[in-house]
PDB file of C-alpha atoms and ligand atoms in Angstrom:
ATOM      1  CA  UNK A   1      32.135  79.423  72.191  1.00 46.00           C
ATOM      2  CA  UNK A   2      32.289  79.922  68.861  1.00 51.00           C
ATOM      3  CA  UNK A   3      35.517  79.394  66.905  1.00 51.00           C
ATOM      4  CA  UNK A   4      36.782  82.466  66.152  1.00 55.00           C
ATOM      5  CA  UNK A   5      36.623  83.363  70.276  1.00 55.00           C
ATOM      6  CA  UNK A   6      38.695  80.306  70.459  1.00 51.00           C
ATOM      7  CA  UNK A   7      40.680  81.305  67.787  1.00 50.00           C
ATOM      8  CA  UNK A   8      41.118  85.026  69.235  1.00 52.00           C
ATOM      9  CA  UNK A   9      42.482  83.064  73.098  1.00 48.00           C
ATOM     10  CA  UNK A  10      44.302  80.606  71.306  1.00 47.00           C
ATOM     11  CA  UNK A  11      46.372  83.470  69.981  1.00 51.00           C
ATOM     12  CA  UNK A  12      46.509  85.603  72.892  1.00 53.00           C
ATOM     13  CA  UNK A  13      47.869  82.313  74.772  1.00 49.00           C
ATOM     14  CA  UNK A  14      50.586  81.711  72.488  1.00 50.00           C
ATOM     15  CA  UNK A  15      51.014  85.820  72.595  1.00 51.00           C
ATOM     16  CA  UNK A  16      51.309  85.724  76.282  1.00 50.00           C
ATOM     17  CA  UNK A  17      53.688  82.549  76.000  1.00 52.00           C
ATOM     18  CA  UNK A  18      56.176  84.723  73.566  1.00 55.00           C
ATOM     19  CA  UNK A  19      56.321  87.649  75.791  1.00 71.00           C
ATOM     20  CA  UNK A  20      56.738  85.510  79.275  1.00 87.00           C
ATOM     21  CA  UNK A  21      59.579  87.754  80.896  1.00 96.00           C
ATOM     22  CA  UNK A  22      62.155  85.732  82.798  1.00 98.00           C
ATOM     23  CA  UNK A  23      63.857  88.230  84.979  1.00 98.00           C
ATOM     24  CA  UNK A  24      66.772  87.767  86.625  1.00 98.00           C
ATOM     25  CA  UNK A  25      69.698  89.030  89.856  1.00 98.00           C
ATOM     26  CA  UNK A  26      73.118  90.037  89.384  1.00 99.00           C
ATOM     27  CA  UNK A  27      75.056  90.721  92.620  1.00 98.00           C
ATOM     28  CA  UNK A  28      78.053  92.521  92.195  1.00 98.00           C
ATOM     29  CA  UNK A  29      79.850  94.421  95.020  1.00 98.00           C
ATOM     30  CA  UNK A  30      82.095  96.966  93.850  1.00 98.00           C
ATOM     31  CA  UNK A  31      79.865 100.730  93.665  1.00 98.00           C
ATOM     32  CA  UNK A  32      77.983 102.364  90.952  1.00 98.00           C
ATOM     33  CA  UNK A  33      80.122 104.071  89.398  1.00 97.00           C
ATOM     34  CA  UNK A  34      82.674 101.370  89.558  1.00 98.00           C
ATOM     35  CA  UNK A  35      83.577 100.872  85.991  1.00 98.00           C
ATOM     36  CA  UNK A  36      82.614  97.119  85.858  1.00 98.00           C
ATOM     37  CA  UNK A  37      79.474  98.109  87.735  1.00 98.00           C
ATOM     38  CA  UNK A  38      79.150 100.519  84.847  1.00 98.00           C
ATOM     39  CA  UNK A  39      79.697  97.525  82.403  1.00 99.00           C
ATOM     40  CA  UNK A  40      77.639  95.264  83.983  1.00 99.00           C
ATOM     41  CA  UNK A  41      75.062  97.533  83.729  1.00 99.00           C
ATOM     42  CA  UNK A  42      75.135  98.109  79.358  1.00 98.00           C
ATOM     43  CA  UNK A  43      75.706  94.498  79.828  1.00 99.00           C
ATOM     44  CA  UNK A  44      72.146  93.723  81.106  1.00 99.00           C
ATOM     45  CA  UNK A  45      70.903  96.611  78.168  1.00 98.00           C
ATOM     46  CA  UNK A  46      72.519  94.836  75.826  1.00 99.00           C
ATOM     47  CA  UNK A  47      70.228  92.020  76.371  1.00 98.00           C
ATOM     48  CA  UNK A  48      67.064  93.450  77.474  1.00 98.00           C
ATOM     49  CA  UNK A  49      67.313  94.930  74.045  1.00 98.00           C
ATOM     50  CA  UNK A  50      68.793  92.364  71.969  1.00 98.00           C
ATOM     51  CA  UNK A  51      65.905  90.111  73.541  1.00 98.00           C
ATOM     52  CA  UNK A  52      63.088  92.751  73.380  1.00 97.00           C
ATOM     53  CA  UNK A  53      62.729  92.405  76.940  1.00 98.00           C
ATOM     54  CA  UNK A  54      62.522  88.860  77.544  1.00 97.00           C
ATOM     55  CA  UNK A  55      65.136  89.170  79.937  1.00 98.00           C
ATOM     56  CA  UNK A  56      65.381  91.342  82.253  1.00 98.00           C
ATOM     57  CA  UNK A  57      69.101  91.324  84.014  1.00 98.00           C
ATOM     58  CA  UNK A  58      68.432  93.905  87.338  1.00 98.00           C
ATOM     59  CA  UNK A  59      72.188  94.818  88.546  1.00 98.00           C
ATOM     60  CA  UNK A  60      72.949  94.855  92.824  1.00 98.00           C
ATOM     61  CA  UNK A  61      76.036  97.189  92.956  1.00 98.00           C
ATOM     62  CA  UNK A  62      77.933  97.685  96.093  1.00 98.00           C
ATOM     63  CA  UNK A  63      77.027  94.281  97.491  1.00 98.00           C
ATOM     64  CA  UNK A  64      73.764  95.715  98.325  1.00 98.00           C
ATOM     65  CA  UNK A  65      72.555  92.033  97.506  1.00 98.00           C
ATOM     66  CA  UNK A  66      75.240  89.783  98.557  1.00 98.00           C
ATOM     67  CA  UNK A  67      78.838  90.904 100.176  1.00 98.00           C
ATOM     68  CA  UNK A  68      81.540  90.346  97.425  1.00 98.00           C
ATOM     69  CA  UNK A  69      82.771  86.910  99.627  1.00 97.00           C
ATOM     70  CA  UNK A  70      79.174  85.006  99.655  1.00 98.00           C
ATOM     71  CA  UNK A  71      78.201  85.948  95.314  1.00 98.00           C
ATOM     72  CA  UNK A  72      80.109  82.805  94.143  1.00 98.00           C
ATOM     73  CA  UNK A  73      78.103  80.624  96.576  1.00 98.00           C
ATOM     74  CA  UNK A  74      74.862  82.564  95.254  1.00 98.00           C
ATOM     75  CA  UNK A  75      75.137  81.839  91.908  1.00 99.00           C
ATOM     76  CA  UNK A  76      75.656  78.357  92.222  1.00 98.00           C
ATOM     77  CA  UNK A  77      72.856  77.951  94.270  1.00 98.00           C
ATOM     78  CA  UNK A  78      70.112  80.141  92.309  1.00 98.00           C
ATOM     79  CA  UNK A  79      69.953  82.619  94.750  1.00 98.00           C
ATOM     80  CA  UNK A  80      71.247  85.364  92.031  1.00 98.00           C
ATOM     81  CA  UNK A  81      71.455  83.584  88.592  1.00 98.00           C
ATOM     82  CA  UNK A  82      74.019  85.333  87.845  1.00 99.00           C
ATOM     83  CA  UNK A  83      76.923  87.802  89.644  1.00 99.00           C
ATOM     84  CA  UNK A  84      80.198  89.288  89.298  1.00 99.00           C
ATOM     85  CA  UNK A  85      83.348  87.829  91.915  1.00 98.00           C
ATOM     86  CA  UNK A  86      87.046  88.690  91.859  1.00 98.00           C
ATOM     87  CA  UNK A  87      88.997  85.746  91.425  1.00 98.00           C
ATOM     88  CA  UNK A  88      91.437  86.305  93.486  1.00 98.00           C
ATOM     89  CA  UNK A  89      89.027  85.995  96.125  1.00 98.00           C
ATOM     90  CA  UNK A  90      88.627  81.697  96.161  1.00 98.00           C
ATOM     91  CA  UNK A  91      92.448  81.297  95.769  1.00 98.00           C
ATOM     92  CA  UNK A  92      91.972  78.768  98.807  1.00 98.00           C
ATOM     93  CA  UNK A  93      88.914  76.888  97.302  1.00 98.00           C
ATOM     94  CA  UNK A  94      91.443  75.902  94.313  1.00 98.00           C
ATOM     95  CA  UNK A  95      94.897  77.749  93.173  1.00 98.00           C
ATOM     96  CA  UNK A  96      93.526  78.277  89.800  1.00 98.00           C
ATOM     97  CA  UNK A  97      91.356  80.713  90.599  1.00 98.00           C
ATOM     98  CA  UNK A  98      94.706  82.859  92.755  1.00 98.00           C
ATOM     99  CA  UNK A  99      97.451  83.069  89.882  1.00 98.00           C
ATOM    100  CA  UNK A 100      95.875  86.830  87.955  1.00 98.00           C
ATOM    101  CA  UNK A 101      96.439  87.627  92.430  1.00 98.00           C
ATOM    102  CA  UNK A 102      99.963  87.112  92.392  1.00 98.00           C
ATOM    103  CA  UNK A 103     102.868  89.393  92.597  1.00 98.00           C
ATOM    104  CA  UNK A 104     104.662  90.150  89.288  1.00 98.00           C
ATOM    105  CA  UNK A 105     103.798  86.679  87.605  1.00 98.00           C
ATOM    106  CA  UNK A 106     101.728  88.963  85.069  1.00 98.00           C
ATOM    107  CA  UNK A 107     101.580  92.721  85.350  1.00 98.00           C
ATOM    108  CA  UNK A 108     101.021  94.510  82.433  1.00 98.00           C
ATOM    109  CA  UNK A 109      97.482  94.351  80.086  1.00 98.00           C
ATOM    110  CA  UNK A 110      99.035  91.998  77.974  1.00 98.00           C
ATOM    111  CA  UNK A 111     100.439  89.970  79.961  1.00 98.00           C
ATOM    112  CA  UNK A 112      97.062  89.671  82.104  1.00 98.00           C
ATOM    113  CA  UNK A 113      94.994  88.770  78.776  1.00 98.00           C
ATOM    114  CA  UNK A 114      98.138  86.210  77.981  1.00 98.00           C
ATOM    115  CA  UNK A 115      97.248  84.645  81.425  1.00 98.00           C
ATOM    116  CA  UNK A 116      93.188  85.015  81.610  1.00 98.00           C
ATOM    117  CA  UNK A 117      93.896  82.458  78.075  1.00 98.00           C
ATOM    118  CA  UNK A 118      95.722  80.368  79.749  1.00 98.00           C
ATOM    119  CA  UNK A 119      93.932  80.320  82.483  1.00 98.00           C
ATOM    120  CA  UNK A 120      89.994  80.566  81.233  1.00 98.00           C
ATOM    121  CA  UNK A 121      89.785  76.415  79.900  1.00 98.00           C
ATOM    122  CA  UNK A 122      90.602  75.635  83.726  1.00 98.00           C
ATOM    123  CA  UNK A 123      88.189  77.776  85.032  1.00 98.00           C
ATOM    124  CA  UNK A 124      85.048  77.194  82.767  1.00 98.00           C
ATOM    125  CA  UNK A 125      85.637  73.562  83.444  1.00 98.00           C
ATOM    126  CA  UNK A 126      85.736  74.068  87.280  1.00 98.00           C
ATOM    127  CA  UNK A 127      83.065  76.129  86.993  1.00 98.00           C
ATOM    128  CA  UNK A 128      81.318  73.987  84.835  1.00 98.00           C
ATOM    129  CA  UNK A 129      81.317  71.441  87.204  1.00 98.00           C
ATOM    130  CA  UNK A 130      80.083  73.679  90.126  1.00 98.00           C
ATOM    131  CA  UNK A 131      76.829  73.959  87.996  1.00 98.00           C
ATOM    132  CA  UNK A 132      77.854  77.740  86.550  1.00 98.00           C
ATOM    133  CA  UNK A 133      79.368  79.435  83.814  1.00 98.00           C
ATOM    134  CA  UNK A 134      81.742  82.508  82.696  1.00 99.00           C
ATOM    135  CA  UNK A 135      80.213  84.518  80.814  1.00 99.00           C
ATOM    136  CA  UNK A 136      83.165  87.294  80.908  1.00 99.00           C
ATOM    137  CA  UNK A 137      86.278  89.085  82.804  1.00 99.00           C
ATOM    138  CA  UNK A 138      87.534  92.149  82.733  1.00 99.00           C
ATOM    139  CA  UNK A 139      91.566  92.820  84.546  1.00 99.00           C
ATOM    140  CA  UNK A 140      91.032  96.316  86.945  1.00 99.00           C
ATOM    141  CA  UNK A 141      94.164  98.425  86.623  1.00 99.00           C
ATOM    142  CA  UNK A 142      97.459  97.308  87.741  1.00 98.00           C
ATOM    143  CA  UNK A 143      97.892  97.153  91.492  1.00 98.00           C
ATOM    144  CA  UNK A 144     100.069  99.770  93.560  1.00 98.00           C
ATOM    145  CA  UNK A 145     100.394 100.701  97.634  1.00 98.00           C
ATOM    146  CA  UNK A 146      98.107 103.431  99.228  1.00 98.00           C
ATOM    147  CA  UNK A 147     100.269 104.401 102.776  1.00 98.00           C
ATOM    148  CA  UNK A 148     100.013 107.501 105.220  1.00 97.00           C
ATOM    149  CA  UNK A 149     103.814 108.460 105.035  1.00 97.00           C
ATOM    150  CA  UNK A 150     106.230 107.934 102.558  1.00 98.00           C
ATOM    151  CA  UNK A 151     108.231 104.193 101.599  1.00 98.00           C
ATOM    152  CA  UNK A 152     111.054 103.813 100.394  1.00 98.00           C
ATOM    153  CA  UNK A 153     111.212 100.214 100.640  1.00 98.00           C
ATOM    154  CA  UNK A 154     109.864  96.663 102.348  1.00 98.00           C
ATOM    155  CA  UNK A 155     110.774  97.526 105.741  1.00 98.00           C
ATOM    156  CA  UNK A 156     109.456 100.403 105.575  1.00 98.00           C
ATOM    157  CA  UNK A 157     105.539  98.960 105.955  1.00 98.00           C
ATOM    158  CA  UNK A 158     106.411  96.617 108.951  1.00 98.00           C
ATOM    159  CA  UNK A 159     103.680  96.776 111.634  1.00 98.00           C
ATOM    160  CA  UNK A 160     101.245  98.770 109.595  1.00 98.00           C
ATOM    161  CA  UNK A 161      97.714  97.469 109.641  1.00 98.00           C
ATOM    162  CA  UNK A 162      96.987  96.566 106.055  1.00 98.00           C
ATOM    163  CA  UNK A 163      94.115  95.934 104.308  1.00 98.00           C
ATOM    164  CA  UNK A 164      93.733  93.025 102.398  1.00 98.00           C
ATOM    165  CA  UNK A 165      90.947  91.887 100.158  1.00 98.00           C
ATOM    166  CA  UNK A 166      92.265  88.504  99.171  1.00 98.00           C
ATOM    167  CA  UNK A 167      94.723  85.332 100.339  1.00 98.00           C
ATOM    168  CA  UNK A 168      97.380  86.781  98.536  1.00 98.00           C
ATOM    169  CA  UNK A 169      96.399  90.687  99.894  1.00 98.00           C
ATOM    170  CA  UNK A 170      97.113  89.312 103.030  1.00 98.00           C
ATOM    171  CA  UNK A 171      99.977  87.380 101.802  1.00 98.00           C
ATOM    172  CA  UNK A 172     102.031  90.413 100.684  1.00 98.00           C
ATOM    173  CA  UNK A 173     101.627  91.999 104.733  1.00 98.00           C
ATOM    174  CA  UNK A 174     102.519  88.511 106.316  1.00 98.00           C
ATOM    175  CA  UNK A 175     106.012  88.942 104.334  1.00 98.00           C
ATOM    176  CA  UNK A 176     106.535  92.387 104.841  1.00 98.00           C
ATOM    177  CA  UNK A 177     106.127  91.736 108.388  1.00 98.00           C
ATOM    178  CA  UNK A 178     102.735  94.569 107.827  1.00 98.00           C
ATOM    179  CA  UNK A 179      99.430  93.411 110.096  1.00 98.00           C
ATOM    180  CA  UNK A 180      96.784  91.724 107.409  1.00 98.00           C
ATOM    181  CA  UNK A 181      93.492  92.859 108.093  1.00 98.00           C
ATOM    182  CA  UNK A 182      90.878  91.260 105.193  1.00 98.00           C
ATOM    183  CA  UNK A 183      88.244  94.359 103.992  1.00 98.00           C
ATOM    184  CA  UNK A 184      86.045  94.346 101.266  1.00 98.00           C
ATOM    185  CA  UNK A 185      85.720  97.528  99.142  1.00 98.00           C
ATOM    186  CA  UNK A 186      82.524  98.809 100.167  1.00 96.00           C
ATOM    187  CA  UNK A 187      83.241  98.587 103.803  1.00 97.00           C
ATOM    188  CA  UNK A 188      87.232 100.185 102.771  1.00 98.00           C
ATOM    189  CA  UNK A 189      86.345 103.715 103.319  1.00 97.00           C
ATOM    190  CA  UNK A 190      85.005 103.065 106.873  1.00 97.00           C
ATOM    191  CA  UNK A 191      87.867 100.824 108.182  1.00 98.00           C
ATOM    192  CA  UNK A 192      89.646 103.491 106.865  1.00 97.00           C
ATOM    193  CA  UNK A 193      87.806 106.065 108.652  1.00 96.00           C
ATOM    194  CA  UNK A 194      87.805 104.552 111.961  1.00 96.00           C
ATOM    195  CA  UNK A 195      91.149 103.814 111.405  1.00 96.00           C
ATOM    196  CA  UNK A 196      90.747 100.193 111.335  1.00 97.00           C
ATOM    197  CA  UNK A 197      93.891  99.660 108.656  1.00 98.00           C
ATOM    198  CA  UNK A 198      96.364 102.465 107.467  1.00 96.00           C
ATOM    199  CA  UNK A 199      97.119 100.646 104.273  1.00 98.00           C
ATOM    200  CA  UNK A 200      96.679  98.592 100.988  1.00 98.00           C
ATOM    201  CA  UNK A 201      97.773  97.914  97.742  1.00 98.00           C
ATOM    202  CA  UNK A 202      94.730  98.509  95.105  1.00 98.00           C
ATOM    203  CA  UNK A 203      94.126 100.572  92.299  1.00 98.00           C
ATOM    204  CA  UNK A 204      93.767 103.851  91.050  1.00 98.00           C
ATOM    205  CA  UNK A 205      90.069 103.229  90.988  1.00 98.00           C
ATOM    206  CA  UNK A 206      89.091 101.496  93.811  1.00 98.00           C
ATOM    207  CA  UNK A 207      90.985 104.844  95.233  1.00 98.00           C
ATOM    208  CA  UNK A 208      89.036 107.235  93.552  1.00 98.00           C
ATOM    209  CA  UNK A 209      85.489 104.651  94.470  1.00 98.00           C
ATOM    210  CA  UNK A 210      87.015 104.581  97.982  1.00 98.00           C
ATOM    211  CA  UNK A 211      88.460 108.303  98.339  1.00 98.00           C
ATOM    212  CA  UNK A 212      91.315 106.667  99.395  1.00 98.00           C
ATOM    213  CA  UNK A 213      93.043 110.548 100.011  1.00 98.00           C
ATOM    214  CA  UNK A 214      90.824 111.525 102.200  1.00 97.00           C
ATOM    215  CA  UNK A 215      93.395 109.399 104.567  1.00 95.00           C
ATOM    216  CA  UNK A 216      96.040 108.375 102.841  1.00 98.00           C
ATOM    217  CA  UNK A 217      98.703 110.367 100.785  1.00 98.00           C
ATOM    218  CA  UNK A 218     100.898 108.145  98.770  1.00 98.00           C
ATOM    219  CA  UNK A 219     100.313 105.952  95.754  1.00 98.00           C
ATOM    220  CA  UNK A 220     103.535 104.049  94.605  1.00 98.00           C
ATOM    221  CA  UNK A 221     102.655 103.167  91.240  1.00 98.00           C
ATOM    222  CA  UNK A 222     103.941  99.351  91.482  1.00 98.00           C
ATOM    223  CA  UNK A 223     101.775  97.771  89.001  1.00 98.00           C
ATOM    224  CA  UNK A 224     102.316  94.072  90.630  1.00 98.00           C
ATOM    225  CA  UNK A 225      99.877  92.030  89.136  1.00 98.00           C
ATOM    226  CA  UNK A 226      96.031  92.813  87.865  1.00 98.00           C
ATOM    227  CA  UNK A 227      93.053  90.875  89.024  1.00 99.00           C
ATOM    228  CA  UNK A 228      90.410  90.189  87.180  1.00 98.00           C
ATOM    229  CA  UNK A 229      86.095  90.643  87.571  1.00 99.00           C
ATOM    230  CA  UNK A 230      84.905  87.755  86.377  1.00 99.00           C
ATOM    231  CA  UNK A 231      80.784  87.331  85.658  1.00 99.00           C
ATOM    232  CA  UNK A 232      79.161  84.270  86.281  1.00 99.00           C
ATOM    233  CA  UNK A 233      75.727  82.517  85.348  1.00 99.00           C
ATOM    234  CA  UNK A 234      73.818  79.519  87.451  1.00 99.00           C
ATOM    235  CA  UNK A 235      73.909  76.873  85.135  1.00 98.00           C
ATOM    236  CA  UNK A 236      70.303  76.193  85.496  1.00 98.00           C
ATOM    237  CA  UNK A 237      69.335  79.391  85.339  1.00 98.00           C
ATOM    238  CA  UNK A 238      71.088  79.648  81.175  1.00 98.00           C
ATOM    239  CA  UNK A 239      70.048  77.088  80.330  1.00 98.00           C
ATOM    240  CA  UNK A 240      66.341  77.732  80.922  1.00 98.00           C
ATOM    241  CA  UNK A 241      66.062  80.680  78.328  1.00 98.00           C
ATOM    242  CA  UNK A 242      65.725  80.044  74.847  1.00 97.00           C
ATOM    243  CA  UNK A 243      68.221  79.690  71.754  1.00 98.00           C
ATOM    244  CA  UNK A 244      67.840  82.562  71.451  1.00 98.00           C
ATOM    245  CA  UNK A 245      68.091  84.138  74.477  1.00 98.00           C
ATOM    246  CA  UNK A 246      71.308  82.314  75.012  1.00 98.00           C
ATOM    247  CA  UNK A 247      72.986  83.742  71.995  1.00 98.00           C
ATOM    248  CA  UNK A 248      72.265  87.177  73.339  1.00 98.00           C
ATOM    249  CA  UNK A 249      72.923  87.199  76.440  1.00 98.00           C
ATOM    250  CA  UNK A 250      76.323  85.605  75.417  1.00 98.00           C
ATOM    251  CA  UNK A 251      76.927  88.060  72.176  1.00 98.00           C
ATOM    252  CA  UNK A 252      76.514  90.679  75.103  1.00 99.00           C
ATOM    253  CA  UNK A 253      79.185  89.176  77.743  1.00 99.00           C
ATOM    254  CA  UNK A 254      81.534  88.677  74.732  1.00 98.00           C
ATOM    255  CA  UNK A 255      81.164  92.721  73.809  1.00 99.00           C
ATOM    256  CA  UNK A 256      80.533  93.879  77.603  1.00 99.00           C
ATOM    257  CA  UNK A 257      84.353  91.567  77.782  1.00 99.00           C
ATOM    258  CA  UNK A 258      86.570  94.032  74.885  1.00 98.00           C
ATOM    259  CA  UNK A 259      84.710  96.857  75.646  1.00 98.00           C
ATOM    260  CA  UNK A 260      85.746  96.219  80.208  1.00 99.00           C
ATOM    261  CA  UNK A 261      89.521  95.547  78.837  1.00 98.00           C
ATOM    262  CA  UNK A 262      89.090  99.106  76.885  1.00 98.00           C
ATOM    263  CA  UNK A 263      86.916 100.662  79.719  1.00 99.00           C
ATOM    264  CA  UNK A 264      89.776  98.840  82.728  1.00 99.00           C
ATOM    265  CA  UNK A 265      92.749 101.141  80.254  1.00 98.00           C
ATOM    266  CA  UNK A 266      91.380 104.218  79.836  1.00 98.00           C
ATOM    267  CA  UNK A 267      90.301 104.404  83.961  1.00 98.00           C
ATOM    268  CA  UNK A 268      93.677 103.521  84.981  1.00 98.00           C
ATOM    269  CA  UNK A 269      95.453 106.930  83.458  1.00 98.00           C
ATOM    270  CA  UNK A 270      91.903 108.562  84.426  1.00 98.00           C
ATOM    271  CA  UNK A 271      92.476 107.564  88.277  1.00 98.00           C
ATOM    272  CA  UNK A 272      95.513 108.558  88.247  1.00 98.00           C
ATOM    273  CA  UNK A 273      95.562 112.103  87.439  1.00 98.00           C
ATOM    274  CA  UNK A 274      92.298 112.427  89.582  1.00 98.00           C
ATOM    275  CA  UNK A 275      94.143 110.381  92.410  1.00 98.00           C
ATOM    276  CA  UNK A 276      97.054 113.885  91.889  1.00 98.00           C
ATOM    277  CA  UNK A 277      94.474 115.988  91.934  1.00 98.00           C
ATOM    278  CA  UNK A 278      92.687 115.335  94.563  1.00 98.00           C
ATOM    279  CA  UNK A 279      96.432 115.863  96.330  1.00 97.00           C
ATOM    280  CA  UNK A 280      98.153 112.617  96.697  1.00 98.00           C
ATOM    281  CA  UNK A 281     101.478 111.906  95.761  1.00 98.00           C
ATOM    282  CA  UNK A 282     101.428 109.191  92.644  1.00 98.00           C
ATOM    283  CA  UNK A 283     104.971 108.076  92.667  1.00 98.00           C
ATOM    284  CA  UNK A 284     106.829 105.364  90.736  1.00 98.00           C
ATOM    285  CA  UNK A 285     108.337 103.229  93.641  1.00 98.00           C
ATOM    286  CA  UNK A 286     112.405 102.866  94.900  1.00 98.00           C
ATOM    287  CA  UNK A 287     114.777 100.543  93.369  1.00 98.00           C
ATOM    288  CA  UNK A 288     114.568  98.875  96.904  1.00 98.00           C
ATOM    289  CA  UNK A 289     110.888  98.753  96.795  1.00 98.00           C
ATOM    290  CA  UNK A 290     110.647  97.151  93.950  1.00 98.00           C
ATOM    291  CA  UNK A 291     113.229  94.237  94.620  1.00 98.00           C
ATOM    292  CA  UNK A 292     111.816  94.181  97.773  1.00 98.00           C
ATOM    293  CA  UNK A 293     108.612  93.486  96.142  1.00 98.00           C
ATOM    294  CA  UNK A 294     109.416  91.699  93.835  1.00 98.00           C
ATOM    295  CA  UNK A 295     111.309  88.768  96.066  1.00 98.00           C
ATOM    296  CA  UNK A 296     107.891  88.388  98.176  1.00 98.00           C
ATOM    297  CA  UNK A 297     106.176  87.411  94.224  1.00 98.00           C
ATOM    298  CA  UNK A 298     108.841  85.229  94.151  1.00 98.00           C
ATOM    299  CA  UNK A 299     108.091  83.253  97.136  1.00 98.00           C
ATOM    300  CA  UNK A 300     104.408  83.419  96.794  1.00 98.00           C
ATOM    301  CA  UNK A 301     104.714  81.801  93.106  1.00 98.00           C
ATOM    302  CA  UNK A 302     106.742  78.799  94.734  1.00 98.00           C
ATOM    303  CA  UNK A 303     104.401  78.614  97.623  1.00 98.00           C
ATOM    304  CA  UNK A 304     101.871  79.189  95.033  1.00 98.00           C
ATOM    305  CA  UNK A 305     103.165  76.350  92.582  1.00 98.00           C
ATOM    306  CA  UNK A 306     103.158  73.778  95.383  1.00 98.00           C
ATOM    307  CA  UNK A 307      99.575  74.422  96.167  1.00 98.00           C
ATOM    308  CA  UNK A 308      98.608  74.556  92.983  1.00 98.00           C
ATOM    309  CA  UNK A 309     100.016  71.322  91.480  1.00 97.00           C
ATOM    310  CA  UNK A 310     101.343  69.539  88.137  1.00 97.00           C
ATOM    311  CA  UNK A 311      97.427  72.205  86.795  1.00 96.00           C
ATOM    312  CA  UNK A 312      99.596  74.908  88.124  1.00 98.00           C
ATOM    313  CA  UNK A 313     102.241  73.989  86.253  1.00 97.00           C
ATOM    314  CA  UNK A 314     100.515  73.528  83.066  1.00 97.00           C
ATOM    315  CA  UNK A 315      98.431  76.509  83.259  1.00 98.00           C
ATOM    316  CA  UNK A 316     102.588  78.914  84.180  1.00 98.00           C
ATOM    317  CA  UNK A 317     103.706  76.675  81.135  1.00 97.00           C
ATOM    318  CA  UNK A 318     101.208  77.279  78.875  1.00 97.00           C
ATOM    319  CA  UNK A 319     101.154  81.015  80.306  1.00 98.00           C
ATOM    320  CA  UNK A 320     105.011  81.358  79.647  1.00 96.00           C
ATOM    321  CA  UNK A 321     105.176  79.711  75.932  1.00 93.00           C
ATOM    322  CA  UNK A 322     106.611  83.361  73.894  1.00 88.00           C
TER     323      UNK A 322
HETATM  324  N1  PCA Y 401      89.911  97.259  93.321  1.00 82.85           N
HETATM  325  C1  PCA Y 401      89.527  95.913  94.687  1.00 82.85           C
HETATM  326  C2  PCA Y 401      90.227  94.297  93.907  1.00 82.85           C
HETATM  327  C3  PCA Y 401      91.043  95.304  93.141  1.00 82.85           C
HETATM  328  C4  PCA Y 401      90.900  96.241  92.823  1.00 82.85           C
HETATM  329  O1  PCA Y 401      91.420  97.412  92.567  1.00 82.85           O
HETATM  330  C5  PCA Y 401      89.357  96.018  95.890  1.00 82.85           C
HETATM  331  O2  PCA Y 401      90.586  96.723  96.682  1.00 82.85           O
HETATM  332  O3  PCA Y 401      89.146  95.515  96.633  1.00 82.85           O
END
C-alpha cells in the first residue's frame, strides 16, 4: 500500500473511532405526555446535542420496556442502561427509599427539596453499592384523594377499593380500613374502568394522565406528600463513556433536575384546573379528614422509624434541622 493510502486509511479509522456512537435505552413507567417523561426526552436531546450525537438515549415511556417495579433491577443488571423509578416503590427493600412517600413528613415543595437533600447522600451510597448512579430526581406534585362519593372523614373510606402504587399507599388503606390493590400508573385507567378499584391517592398530574375524571368525581387536595421519581444509570455503562460524554450527561441531568421541579410546580396548578374543567369537584379536605390523615401519618412515621433504625433517625434529624 502506498504511504498516502495508508495515511488515509489510518485517518478514516481514527474518524470512525471519534464518531463511535453509544446507544442507551432508558426505561420509564409513565405516559409520554407526563411531565417527567417529557423531561426525560429533553434530557436525552440535550445529551445528544452536547455530545454531537455520540450518546443516543432512547426513552421508552409508559412501561413499554419494563414495568415500573422492574426498572430498578433492569438498570442494575444492565438490561437497560438507564431508567426512571419512583423511590417510594422500593421502601420494602430499604426504608430510606420510602421517606418521601410518608404522609405529611414533607408536604410542600420546599420541604420536599429539603428531604431530598437529606436523602441524597444516603441514596447515592446505596445505589453505588448496587452498581448504579443517581442522575437526577424530581418530585411529583402533592398527593390528594380521588373518590366516587364525597368523603368527610377517614371513616368514609372504610371498605372502598383503594388503588395503591407503593407500600406506603397500601399501608394508608389498611390504616383507614380500605382495601388496598396495587396498580401501577400504566394500568390505572383500566383498573378503574373495570371496577378493580374505585379510589386512589395520587397527584393532579396522574389524574389527568389517566383520565381519572371519567370514573371518579371528587378530588381532595390533601397535599400529603410529594414522592420523587429518580433517573438511575448503570455504573458500568456510565464508566464506559469517555470523560467529555460523562460530563455532558451529568450537566444535562443537573439541568433536568431544575427544569423538572419547575415543571412539577406548574403541572400541579394546571392539572387541578384541568380536573375542574372535566367536571371534577376539586376540594380542600375537611378538618376531620385532615386530622384523621395526620394520625395515619404519625403512625406511619413511627412504624417507619422502627424499621429504618439509626439511619432513619439520622435522616429525620438532618431533615428537621432548621
Ligand atoms: N403519580 C404516580 C406516582 C405519584 C403520582 O403522582 C402514580 O399515581 O402512580
